[in-house]
JSON list of C-alpha atoms in Angstrom, two decimals:
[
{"chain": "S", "resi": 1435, "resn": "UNK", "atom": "CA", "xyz": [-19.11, -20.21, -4.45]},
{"chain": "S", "resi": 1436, "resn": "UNK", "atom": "CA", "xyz": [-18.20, -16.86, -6.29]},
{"chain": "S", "resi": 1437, "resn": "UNK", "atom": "CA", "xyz": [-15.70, -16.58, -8.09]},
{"chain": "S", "resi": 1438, "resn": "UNK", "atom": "CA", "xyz": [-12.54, -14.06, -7.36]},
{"chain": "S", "resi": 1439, "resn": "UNK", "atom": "CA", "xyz": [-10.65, -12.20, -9.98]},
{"chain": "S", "resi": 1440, "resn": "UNK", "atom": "CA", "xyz": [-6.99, -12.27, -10.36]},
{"chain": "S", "resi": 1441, "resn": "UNK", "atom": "CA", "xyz": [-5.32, -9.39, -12.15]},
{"chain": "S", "resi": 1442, "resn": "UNK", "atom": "CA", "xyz": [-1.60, -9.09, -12.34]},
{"chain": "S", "resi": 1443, "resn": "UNK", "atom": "CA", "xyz": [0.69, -6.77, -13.90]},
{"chain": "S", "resi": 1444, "resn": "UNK", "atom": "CA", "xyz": [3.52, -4.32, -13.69]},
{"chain": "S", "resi": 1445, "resn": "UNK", "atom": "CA", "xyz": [1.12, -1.71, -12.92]},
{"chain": "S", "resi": 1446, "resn": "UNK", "atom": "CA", "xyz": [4.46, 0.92, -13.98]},
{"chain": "S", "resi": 1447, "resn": "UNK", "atom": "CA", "xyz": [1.83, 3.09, -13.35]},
{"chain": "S", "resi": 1448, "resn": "UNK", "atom": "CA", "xyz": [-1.43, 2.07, -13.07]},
{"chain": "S", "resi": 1449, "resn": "UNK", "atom": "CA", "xyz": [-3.95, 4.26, -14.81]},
{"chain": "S", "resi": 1450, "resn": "UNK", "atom": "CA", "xyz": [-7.59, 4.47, -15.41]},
{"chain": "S", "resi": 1451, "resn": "UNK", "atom": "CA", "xyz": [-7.43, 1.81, -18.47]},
{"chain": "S", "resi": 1452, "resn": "UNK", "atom": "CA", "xyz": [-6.82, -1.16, -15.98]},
{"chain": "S", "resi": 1453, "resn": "UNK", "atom": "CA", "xyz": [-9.51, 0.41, -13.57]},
{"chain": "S", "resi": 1454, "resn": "UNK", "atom": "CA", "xyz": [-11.92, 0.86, -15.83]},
{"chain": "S", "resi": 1455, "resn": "UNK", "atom": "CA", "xyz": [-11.35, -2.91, -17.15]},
{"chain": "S", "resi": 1456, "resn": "UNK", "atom": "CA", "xyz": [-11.34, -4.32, -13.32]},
{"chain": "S", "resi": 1457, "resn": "UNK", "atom": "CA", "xyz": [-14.65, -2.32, -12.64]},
{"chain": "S", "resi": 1458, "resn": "UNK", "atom": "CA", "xyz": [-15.98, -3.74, -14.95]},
{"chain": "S", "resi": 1459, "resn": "UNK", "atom": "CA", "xyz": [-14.87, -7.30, -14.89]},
{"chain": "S", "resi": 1460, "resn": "UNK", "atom": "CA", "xyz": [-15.96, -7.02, -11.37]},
{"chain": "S", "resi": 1461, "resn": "UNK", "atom": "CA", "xyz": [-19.39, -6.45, -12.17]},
{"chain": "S", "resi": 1462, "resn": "UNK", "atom": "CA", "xyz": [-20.06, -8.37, -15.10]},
{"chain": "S", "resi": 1463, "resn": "UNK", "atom": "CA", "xyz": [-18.59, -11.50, -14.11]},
{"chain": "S", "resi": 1464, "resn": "UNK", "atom": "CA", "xyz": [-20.49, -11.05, -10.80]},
{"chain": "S", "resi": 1465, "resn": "UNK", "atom": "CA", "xyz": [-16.97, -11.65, -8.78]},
{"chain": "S", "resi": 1466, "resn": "UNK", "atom": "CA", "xyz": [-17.22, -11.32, -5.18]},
{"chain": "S", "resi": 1467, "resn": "UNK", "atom": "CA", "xyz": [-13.83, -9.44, -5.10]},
{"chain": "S", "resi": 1468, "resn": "UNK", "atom": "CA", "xyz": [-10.84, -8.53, -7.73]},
{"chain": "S", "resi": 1469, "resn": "UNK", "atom": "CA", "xyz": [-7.58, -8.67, -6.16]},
{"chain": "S", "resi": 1470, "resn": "UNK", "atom": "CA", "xyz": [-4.77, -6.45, -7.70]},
{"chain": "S", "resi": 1471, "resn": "UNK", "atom": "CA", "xyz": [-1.46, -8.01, -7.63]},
{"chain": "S", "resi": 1472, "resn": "UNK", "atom": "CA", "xyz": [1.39, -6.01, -8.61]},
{"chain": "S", "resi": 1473, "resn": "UNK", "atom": "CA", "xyz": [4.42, -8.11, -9.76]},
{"chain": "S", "resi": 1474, "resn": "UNK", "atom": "CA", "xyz": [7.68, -7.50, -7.79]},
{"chain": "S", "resi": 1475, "resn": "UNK", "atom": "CA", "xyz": [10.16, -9.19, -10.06]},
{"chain": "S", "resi": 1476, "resn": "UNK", "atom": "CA", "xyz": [8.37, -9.49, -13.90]},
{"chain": "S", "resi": 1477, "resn": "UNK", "atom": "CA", "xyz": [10.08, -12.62, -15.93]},
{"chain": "S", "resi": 1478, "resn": "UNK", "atom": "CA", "xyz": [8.69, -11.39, -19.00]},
{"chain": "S", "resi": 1479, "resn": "UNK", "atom": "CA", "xyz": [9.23, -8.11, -19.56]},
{"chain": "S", "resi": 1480, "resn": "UNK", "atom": "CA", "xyz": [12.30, -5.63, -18.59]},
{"chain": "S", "resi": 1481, "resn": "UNK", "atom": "CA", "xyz": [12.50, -4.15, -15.02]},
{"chain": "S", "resi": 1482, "resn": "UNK", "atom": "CA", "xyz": [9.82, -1.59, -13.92]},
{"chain": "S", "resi": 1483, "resn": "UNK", "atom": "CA", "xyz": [10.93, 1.87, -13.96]},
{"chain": "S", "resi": 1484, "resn": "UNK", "atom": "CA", "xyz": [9.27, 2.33, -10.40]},
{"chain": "S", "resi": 1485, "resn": "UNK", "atom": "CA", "xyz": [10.39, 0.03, -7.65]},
{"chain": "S", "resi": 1486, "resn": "UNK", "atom": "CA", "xyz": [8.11, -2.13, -6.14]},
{"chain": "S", "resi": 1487, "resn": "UNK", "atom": "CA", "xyz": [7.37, -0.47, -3.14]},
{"chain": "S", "resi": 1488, "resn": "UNK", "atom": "CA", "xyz": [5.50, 2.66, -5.07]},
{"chain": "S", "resi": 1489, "resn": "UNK", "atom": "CA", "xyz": [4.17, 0.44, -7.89]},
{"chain": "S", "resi": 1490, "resn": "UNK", "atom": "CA", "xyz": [2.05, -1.01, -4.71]},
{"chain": "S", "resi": 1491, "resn": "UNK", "atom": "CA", "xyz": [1.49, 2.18, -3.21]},
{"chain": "S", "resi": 1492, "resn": "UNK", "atom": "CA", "xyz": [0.12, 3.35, -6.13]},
{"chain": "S", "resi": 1493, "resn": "UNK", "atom": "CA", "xyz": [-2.18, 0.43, -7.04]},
{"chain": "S", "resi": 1494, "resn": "UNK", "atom": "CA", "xyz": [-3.41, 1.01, -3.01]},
{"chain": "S", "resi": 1495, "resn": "UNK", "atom": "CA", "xyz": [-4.53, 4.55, -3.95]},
{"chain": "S", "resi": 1496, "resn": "UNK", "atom": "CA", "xyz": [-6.38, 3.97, -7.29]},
{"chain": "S", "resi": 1497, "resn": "UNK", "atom": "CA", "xyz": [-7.87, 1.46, -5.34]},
{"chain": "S", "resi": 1498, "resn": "UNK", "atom": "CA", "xyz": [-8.75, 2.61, -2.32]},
{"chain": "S", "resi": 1499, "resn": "UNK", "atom": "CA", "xyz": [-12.18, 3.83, -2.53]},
{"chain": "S", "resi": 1500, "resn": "UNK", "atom": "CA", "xyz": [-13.62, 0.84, -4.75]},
{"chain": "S", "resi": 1501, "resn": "UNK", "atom": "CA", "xyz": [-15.83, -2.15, -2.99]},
{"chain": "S", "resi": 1502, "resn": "UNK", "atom": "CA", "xyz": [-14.76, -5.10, -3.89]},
{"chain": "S", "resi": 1503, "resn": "UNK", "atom": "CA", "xyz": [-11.05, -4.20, -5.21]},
{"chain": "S", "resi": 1504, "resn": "UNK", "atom": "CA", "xyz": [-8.58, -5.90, -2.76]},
{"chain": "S", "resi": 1505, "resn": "UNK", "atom": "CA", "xyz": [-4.54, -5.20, -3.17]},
{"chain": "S", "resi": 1506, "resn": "UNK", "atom": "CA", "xyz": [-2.25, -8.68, -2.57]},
{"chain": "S", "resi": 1507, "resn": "UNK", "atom": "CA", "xyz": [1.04, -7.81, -2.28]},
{"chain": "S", "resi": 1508, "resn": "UNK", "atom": "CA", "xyz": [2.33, -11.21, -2.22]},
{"chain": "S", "resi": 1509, "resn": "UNK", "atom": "CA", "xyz": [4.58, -11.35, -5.36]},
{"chain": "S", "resi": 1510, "resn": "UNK", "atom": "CA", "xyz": [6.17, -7.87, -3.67]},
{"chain": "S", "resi": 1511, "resn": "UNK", "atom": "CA", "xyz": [7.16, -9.80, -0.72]},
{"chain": "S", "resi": 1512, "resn": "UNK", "atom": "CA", "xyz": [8.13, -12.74, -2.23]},
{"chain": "S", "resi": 1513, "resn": "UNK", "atom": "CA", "xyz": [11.50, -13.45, -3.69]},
{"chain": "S", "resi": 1514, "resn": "UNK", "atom": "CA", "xyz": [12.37, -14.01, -7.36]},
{"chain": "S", "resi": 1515, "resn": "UNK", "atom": "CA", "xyz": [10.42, -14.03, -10.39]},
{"chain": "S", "resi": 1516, "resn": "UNK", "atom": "CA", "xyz": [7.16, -13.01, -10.37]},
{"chain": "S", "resi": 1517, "resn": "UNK", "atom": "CA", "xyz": [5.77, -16.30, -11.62]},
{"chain": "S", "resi": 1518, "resn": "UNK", "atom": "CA", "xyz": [1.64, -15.96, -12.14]},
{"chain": "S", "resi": 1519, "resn": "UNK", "atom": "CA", "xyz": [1.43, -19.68, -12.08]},
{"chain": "S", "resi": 1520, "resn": "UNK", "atom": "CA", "xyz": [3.42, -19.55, -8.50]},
{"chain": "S", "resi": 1521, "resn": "UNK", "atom": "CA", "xyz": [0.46, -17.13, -7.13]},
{"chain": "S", "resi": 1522, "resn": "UNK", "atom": "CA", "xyz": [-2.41, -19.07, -8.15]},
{"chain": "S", "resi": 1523, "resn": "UNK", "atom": "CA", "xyz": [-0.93, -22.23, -6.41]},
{"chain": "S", "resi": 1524, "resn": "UNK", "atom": "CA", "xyz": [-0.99, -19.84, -3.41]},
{"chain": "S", "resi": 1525, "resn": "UNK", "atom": "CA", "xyz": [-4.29, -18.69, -3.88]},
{"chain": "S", "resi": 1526, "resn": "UNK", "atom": "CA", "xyz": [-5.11, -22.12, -4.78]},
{"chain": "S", "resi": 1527, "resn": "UNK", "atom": "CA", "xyz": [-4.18, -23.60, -1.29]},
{"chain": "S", "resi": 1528, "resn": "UNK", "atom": "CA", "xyz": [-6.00, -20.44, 0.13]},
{"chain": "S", "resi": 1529, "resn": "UNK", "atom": "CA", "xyz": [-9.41, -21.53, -1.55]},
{"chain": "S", "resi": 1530, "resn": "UNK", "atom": "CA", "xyz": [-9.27, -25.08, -2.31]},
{"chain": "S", "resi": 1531, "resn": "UNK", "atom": "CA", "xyz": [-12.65, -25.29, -4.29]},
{"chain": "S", "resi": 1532, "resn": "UNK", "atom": "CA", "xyz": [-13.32, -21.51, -5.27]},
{"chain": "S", "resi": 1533, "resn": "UNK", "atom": "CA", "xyz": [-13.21, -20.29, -8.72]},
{"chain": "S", "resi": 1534, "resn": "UNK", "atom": "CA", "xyz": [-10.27, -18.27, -9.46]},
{"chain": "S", "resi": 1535, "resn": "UNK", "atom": "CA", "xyz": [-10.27, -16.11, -12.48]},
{"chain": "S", "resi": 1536, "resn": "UNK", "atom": "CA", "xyz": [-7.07, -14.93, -14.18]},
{"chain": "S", "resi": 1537, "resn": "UNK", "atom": "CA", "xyz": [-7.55, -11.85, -15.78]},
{"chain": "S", "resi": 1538, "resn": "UNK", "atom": "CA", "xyz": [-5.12, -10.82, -18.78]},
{"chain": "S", "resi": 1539, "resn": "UNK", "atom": "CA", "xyz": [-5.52, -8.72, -22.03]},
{"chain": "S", "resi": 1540, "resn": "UNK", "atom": "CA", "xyz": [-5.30, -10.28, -25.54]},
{"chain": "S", "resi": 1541, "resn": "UNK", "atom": "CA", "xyz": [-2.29, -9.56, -25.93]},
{"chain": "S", "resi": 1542, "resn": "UNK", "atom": "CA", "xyz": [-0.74, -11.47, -22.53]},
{"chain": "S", "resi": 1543, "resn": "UNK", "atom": "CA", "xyz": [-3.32, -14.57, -23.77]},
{"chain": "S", "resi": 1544, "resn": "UNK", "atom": "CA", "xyz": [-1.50, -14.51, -27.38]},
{"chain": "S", "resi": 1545, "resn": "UNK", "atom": "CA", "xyz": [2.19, -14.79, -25.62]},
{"chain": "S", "resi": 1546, "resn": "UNK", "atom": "CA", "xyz": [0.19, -17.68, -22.87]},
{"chain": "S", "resi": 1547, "resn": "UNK", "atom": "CA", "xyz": [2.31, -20.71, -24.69]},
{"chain": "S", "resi": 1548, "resn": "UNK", "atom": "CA", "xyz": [5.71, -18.55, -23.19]},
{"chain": "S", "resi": 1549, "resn": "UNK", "atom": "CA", "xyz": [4.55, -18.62, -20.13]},
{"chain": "S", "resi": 1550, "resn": "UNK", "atom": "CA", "xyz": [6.18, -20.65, -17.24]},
{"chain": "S", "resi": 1551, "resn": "UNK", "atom": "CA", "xyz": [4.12, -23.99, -16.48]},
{"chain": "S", "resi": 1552, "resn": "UNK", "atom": "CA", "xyz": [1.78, -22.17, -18.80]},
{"chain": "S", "resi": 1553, "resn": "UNK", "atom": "CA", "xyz": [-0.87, -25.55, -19.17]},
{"chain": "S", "resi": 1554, "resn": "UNK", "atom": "CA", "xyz": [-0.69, -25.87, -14.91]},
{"chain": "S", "resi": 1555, "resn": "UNK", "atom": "CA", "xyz": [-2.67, -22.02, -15.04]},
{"chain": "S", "resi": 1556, "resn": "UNK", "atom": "CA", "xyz": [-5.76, -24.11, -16.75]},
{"chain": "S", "resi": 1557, "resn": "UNK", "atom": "CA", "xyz": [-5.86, -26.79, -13.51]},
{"chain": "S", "resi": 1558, "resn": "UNK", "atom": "CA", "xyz": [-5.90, -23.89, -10.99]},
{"chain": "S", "resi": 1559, "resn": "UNK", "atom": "CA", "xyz": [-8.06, -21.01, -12.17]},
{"chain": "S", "resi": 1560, "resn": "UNK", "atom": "CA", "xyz": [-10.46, -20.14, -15.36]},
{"chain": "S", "resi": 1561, "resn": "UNK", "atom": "CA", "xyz": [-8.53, -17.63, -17.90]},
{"chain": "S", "resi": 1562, "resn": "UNK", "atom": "CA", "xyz": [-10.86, -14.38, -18.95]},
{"chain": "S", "resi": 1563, "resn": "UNK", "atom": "CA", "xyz": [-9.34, -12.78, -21.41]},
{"chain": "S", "resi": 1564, "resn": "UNK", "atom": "CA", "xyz": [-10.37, -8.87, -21.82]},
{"chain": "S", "resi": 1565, "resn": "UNK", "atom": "CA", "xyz": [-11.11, -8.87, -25.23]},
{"chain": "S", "resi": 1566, "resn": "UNK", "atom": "CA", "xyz": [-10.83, -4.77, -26.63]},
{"chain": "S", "resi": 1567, "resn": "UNK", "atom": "CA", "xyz": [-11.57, -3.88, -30.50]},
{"chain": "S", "resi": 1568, "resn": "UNK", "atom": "CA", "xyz": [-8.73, -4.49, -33.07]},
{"chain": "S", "resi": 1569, "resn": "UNK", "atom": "CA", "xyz": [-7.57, -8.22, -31.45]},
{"chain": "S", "resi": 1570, "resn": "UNK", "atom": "CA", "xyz": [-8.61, -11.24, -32.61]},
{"chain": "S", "resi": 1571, "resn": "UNK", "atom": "CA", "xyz": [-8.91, -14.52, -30.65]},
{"chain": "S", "resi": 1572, "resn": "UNK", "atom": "CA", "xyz": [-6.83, -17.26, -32.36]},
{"chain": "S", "resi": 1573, "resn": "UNK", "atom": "CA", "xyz": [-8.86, -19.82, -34.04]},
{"chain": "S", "resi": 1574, "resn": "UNK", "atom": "CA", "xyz": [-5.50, -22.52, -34.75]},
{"chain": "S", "resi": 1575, "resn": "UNK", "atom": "CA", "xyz": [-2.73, -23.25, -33.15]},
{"chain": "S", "resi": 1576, "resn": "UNK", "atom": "CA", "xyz": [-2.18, -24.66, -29.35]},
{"chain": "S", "resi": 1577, "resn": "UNK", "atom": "CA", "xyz": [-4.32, -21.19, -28.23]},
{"chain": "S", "resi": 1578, "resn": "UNK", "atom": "CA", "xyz": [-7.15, -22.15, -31.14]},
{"chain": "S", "resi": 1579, "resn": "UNK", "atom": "CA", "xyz": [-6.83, -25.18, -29.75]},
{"chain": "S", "resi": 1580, "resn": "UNK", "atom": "CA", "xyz": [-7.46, -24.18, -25.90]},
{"chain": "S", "resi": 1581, "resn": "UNK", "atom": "CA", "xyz": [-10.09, -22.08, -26.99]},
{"chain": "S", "resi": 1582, "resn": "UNK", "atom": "CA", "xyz": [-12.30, -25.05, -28.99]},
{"chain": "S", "resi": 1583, "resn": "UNK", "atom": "CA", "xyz": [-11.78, -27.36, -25.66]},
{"chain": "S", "resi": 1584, "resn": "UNK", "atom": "CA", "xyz": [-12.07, -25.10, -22.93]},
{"chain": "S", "resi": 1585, "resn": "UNK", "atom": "CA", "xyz": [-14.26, -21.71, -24.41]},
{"chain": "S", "resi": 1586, "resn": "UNK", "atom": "CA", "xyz": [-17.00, -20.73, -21.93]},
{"chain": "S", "resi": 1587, "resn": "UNK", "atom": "CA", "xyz": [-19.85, -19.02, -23.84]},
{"chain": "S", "resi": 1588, "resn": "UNK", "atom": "CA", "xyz": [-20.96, -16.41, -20.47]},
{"chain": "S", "resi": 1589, "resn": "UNK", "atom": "CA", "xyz": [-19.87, -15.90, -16.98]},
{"chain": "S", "resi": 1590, "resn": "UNK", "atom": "CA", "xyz": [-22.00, -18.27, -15.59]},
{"chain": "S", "resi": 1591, "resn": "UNK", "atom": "CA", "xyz": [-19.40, -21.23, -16.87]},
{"chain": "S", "resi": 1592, "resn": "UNK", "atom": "CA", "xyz": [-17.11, -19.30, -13.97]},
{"chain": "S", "resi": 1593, "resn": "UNK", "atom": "CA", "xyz": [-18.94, -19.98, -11.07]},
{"chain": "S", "resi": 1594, "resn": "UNK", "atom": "CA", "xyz": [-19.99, -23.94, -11.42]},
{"chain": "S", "resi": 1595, "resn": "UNK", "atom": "CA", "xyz": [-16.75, -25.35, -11.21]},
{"chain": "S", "resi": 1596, "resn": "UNK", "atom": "CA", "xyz": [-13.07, -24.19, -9.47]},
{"chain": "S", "resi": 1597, "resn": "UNK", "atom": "CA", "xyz": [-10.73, -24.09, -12.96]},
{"chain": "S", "resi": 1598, "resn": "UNK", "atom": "CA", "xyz": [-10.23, -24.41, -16.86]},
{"chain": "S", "resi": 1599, "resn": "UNK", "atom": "CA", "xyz": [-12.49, -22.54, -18.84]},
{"chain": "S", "resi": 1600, "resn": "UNK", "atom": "CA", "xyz": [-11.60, -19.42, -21.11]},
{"chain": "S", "resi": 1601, "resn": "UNK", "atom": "CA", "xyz": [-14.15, -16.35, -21.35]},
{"chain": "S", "resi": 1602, "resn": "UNK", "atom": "CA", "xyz": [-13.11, -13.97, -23.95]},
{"chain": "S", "resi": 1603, "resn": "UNK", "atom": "CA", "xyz": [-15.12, -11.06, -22.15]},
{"chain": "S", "resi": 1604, "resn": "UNK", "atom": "CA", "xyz": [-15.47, -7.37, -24.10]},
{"chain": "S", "resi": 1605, "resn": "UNK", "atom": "CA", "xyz": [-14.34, -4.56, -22.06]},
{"chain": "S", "resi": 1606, "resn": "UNK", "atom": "CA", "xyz": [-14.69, -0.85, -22.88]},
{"chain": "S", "resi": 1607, "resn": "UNK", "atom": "CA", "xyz": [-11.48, 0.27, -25.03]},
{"chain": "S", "resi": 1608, "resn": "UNK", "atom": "CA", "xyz": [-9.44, 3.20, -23.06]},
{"chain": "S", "resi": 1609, "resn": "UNK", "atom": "CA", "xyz": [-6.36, 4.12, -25.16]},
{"chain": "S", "resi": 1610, "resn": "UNK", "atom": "CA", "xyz": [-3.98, 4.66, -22.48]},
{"chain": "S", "resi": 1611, "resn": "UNK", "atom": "CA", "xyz": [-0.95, 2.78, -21.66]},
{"chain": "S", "resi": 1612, "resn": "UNK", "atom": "CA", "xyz": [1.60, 2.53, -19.59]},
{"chain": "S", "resi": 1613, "resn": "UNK", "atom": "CA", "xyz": [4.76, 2.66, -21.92]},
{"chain": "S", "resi": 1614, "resn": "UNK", "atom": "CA", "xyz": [2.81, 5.93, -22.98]},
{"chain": "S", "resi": 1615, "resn": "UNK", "atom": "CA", "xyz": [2.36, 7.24, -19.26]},
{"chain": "S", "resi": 1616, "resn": "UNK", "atom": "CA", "xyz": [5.97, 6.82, -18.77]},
{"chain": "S", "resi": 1617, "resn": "UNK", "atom": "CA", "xyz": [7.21, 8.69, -21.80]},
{"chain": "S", "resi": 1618, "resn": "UNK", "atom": "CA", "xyz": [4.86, 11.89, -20.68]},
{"chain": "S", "resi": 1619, "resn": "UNK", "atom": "CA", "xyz": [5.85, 12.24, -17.03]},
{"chain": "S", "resi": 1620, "resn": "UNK", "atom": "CA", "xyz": [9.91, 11.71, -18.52]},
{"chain": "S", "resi": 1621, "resn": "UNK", "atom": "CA", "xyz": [8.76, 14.34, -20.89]},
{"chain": "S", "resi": 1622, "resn": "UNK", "atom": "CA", "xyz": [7.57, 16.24, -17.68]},
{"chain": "S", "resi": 1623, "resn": "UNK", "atom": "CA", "xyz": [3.98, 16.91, -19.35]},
{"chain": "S", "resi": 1624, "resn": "UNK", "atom": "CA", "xyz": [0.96, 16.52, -16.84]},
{"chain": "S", "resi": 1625, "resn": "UNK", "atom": "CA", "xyz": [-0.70, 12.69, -16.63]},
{"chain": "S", "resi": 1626, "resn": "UNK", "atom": "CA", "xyz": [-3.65, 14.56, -15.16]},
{"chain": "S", "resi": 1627, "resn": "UNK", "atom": "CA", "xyz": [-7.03, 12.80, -16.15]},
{"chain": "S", "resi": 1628, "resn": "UNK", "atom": "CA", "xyz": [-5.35, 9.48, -17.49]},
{"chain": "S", "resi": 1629, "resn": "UNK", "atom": "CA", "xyz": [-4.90, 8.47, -13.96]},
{"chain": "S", "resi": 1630, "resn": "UNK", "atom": "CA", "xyz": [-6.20, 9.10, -10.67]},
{"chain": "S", "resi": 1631, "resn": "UNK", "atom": "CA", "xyz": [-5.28, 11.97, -8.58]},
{"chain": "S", "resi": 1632, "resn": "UNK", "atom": "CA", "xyz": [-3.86, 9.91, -5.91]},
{"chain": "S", "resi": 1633, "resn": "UNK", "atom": "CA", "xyz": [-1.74, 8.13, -8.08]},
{"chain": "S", "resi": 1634, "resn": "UNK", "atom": "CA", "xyz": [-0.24, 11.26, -10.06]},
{"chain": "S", "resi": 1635, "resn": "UNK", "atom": "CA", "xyz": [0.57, 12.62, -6.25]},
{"chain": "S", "resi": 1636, "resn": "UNK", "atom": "CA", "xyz": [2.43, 9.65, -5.15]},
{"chain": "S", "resi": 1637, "resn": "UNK", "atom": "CA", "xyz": [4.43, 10.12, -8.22]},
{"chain": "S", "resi": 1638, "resn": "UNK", "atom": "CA", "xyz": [5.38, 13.79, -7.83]},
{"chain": "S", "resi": 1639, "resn": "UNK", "atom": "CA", "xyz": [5.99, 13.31, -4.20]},
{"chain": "S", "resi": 1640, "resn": "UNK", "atom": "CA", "xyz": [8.04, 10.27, -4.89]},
{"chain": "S", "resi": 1641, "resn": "UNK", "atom": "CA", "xyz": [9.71, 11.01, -7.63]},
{"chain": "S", "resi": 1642, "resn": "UNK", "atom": "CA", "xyz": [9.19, 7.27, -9.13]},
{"chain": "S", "resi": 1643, "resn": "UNK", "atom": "CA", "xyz": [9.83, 8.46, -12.25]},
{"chain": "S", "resi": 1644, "resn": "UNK", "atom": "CA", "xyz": [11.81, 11.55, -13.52]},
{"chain": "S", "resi": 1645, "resn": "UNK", "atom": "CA", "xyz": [10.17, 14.60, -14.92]},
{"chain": "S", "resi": 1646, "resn": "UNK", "atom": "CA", "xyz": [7.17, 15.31, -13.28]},
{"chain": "S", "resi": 1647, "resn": "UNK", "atom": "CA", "xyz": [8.09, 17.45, -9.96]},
{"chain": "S", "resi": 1648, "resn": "UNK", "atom": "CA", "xyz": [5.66, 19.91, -9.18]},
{"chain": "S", "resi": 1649, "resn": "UNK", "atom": "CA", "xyz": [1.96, 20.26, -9.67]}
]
């Protein structure tokens, strides 16, 4: 069966740096949908500056026009923390044999051992790891570790069984971030052309975050 991709995140906004990476995750791992699920309650990380309810609005918008991109709101609706290994036990009782693909950047797989239930995530979906220039995959440790039992040398490890590999998996390198989205619209300068236009609407209509009021 094809496999579906998982990408989680604040998404606080999203911007065209995690689109770009989904696009293409979506078409080089051959995935026969990537679901976007923005986290409600984020253990690992302060609070969002936008609530939840425009963080998903948002994600629905940059989305929108995109085969194959699919918005889950679950971890919105759900109570407490966000928990990714929580979700995939969802999704997991939702397709019982399908491969399930976490995405996360480098960075997220070099904090995995602070995860919650961290070592479950391996028995309930494959881990691809968008790999950008200027990170380095571990080679010791309990990740260098992972990576010697578990590395998957090309996509096609994904599809021929439901959980446990790790694809490190290049991705085009667009320098935009959140933290830095944040700081511009505070600074009320124009995100224009770091996000799409849909997105920068909801936010001046909104007012999610302060600074950015008219067009």
């Amino acid at each position: 069966m094809t496999a579906i991709g998982v990408f989680g995140g604040t998404f606080d906004p999203i911007h065209f740096g995690h689109l770009r990476t989904a696009f293409e995750l979506l078409q080089s791992l051959r995935l026969a949908e990537l679901r976007f699920i923005p986290a409600g309650d984020p253990p690992h990380r302060g609070a969002p500056l936008a609530d939840a309810s425009s963080r998903l609005a948002m994600v629905r918008a940059a989305t929108a026009d995109q085969p194959g991109f699919v918005v889950d709101d679950r971890e919105v609706r759900r109570a407490g923390p966000s928990y990714t290994v929580t979700t995939l036990r969802e999704l997991r009782v939702e397709w019982p044999d399908r491969p399930l693909c976490l995405i996360v950047g480098m960075d997220a797989f070099l904090g995995l051992t602070q995860w919650h239930c961290w070592r479950e995530i391996f028995d309930l979906a494959h881990v691809v790891v968008a790999h950008r220039p200027g990170w380095e995959a571990p080679d010791s440790g309990p990740l260098g570790d992972l990576l010697g039992e578990r590395r998957a040398m090309n996509a096609d490890d994904l599809h021929v069984a439901a959980a446990g590999r790790i694809l490190i998996q290049p991705v085009t390198q667009l320098e935009i971030s959140s933290t830095d989205l944040r700081g511009i619209i505070v600074a009320n300068r124009d995100p224009r052309y770091l996000m799409p236009d849909a997105v920068r609407d909801i936010i001046i209509e909104t007012g999610c975050y302060t600074g950015l009021s008219t067009r």
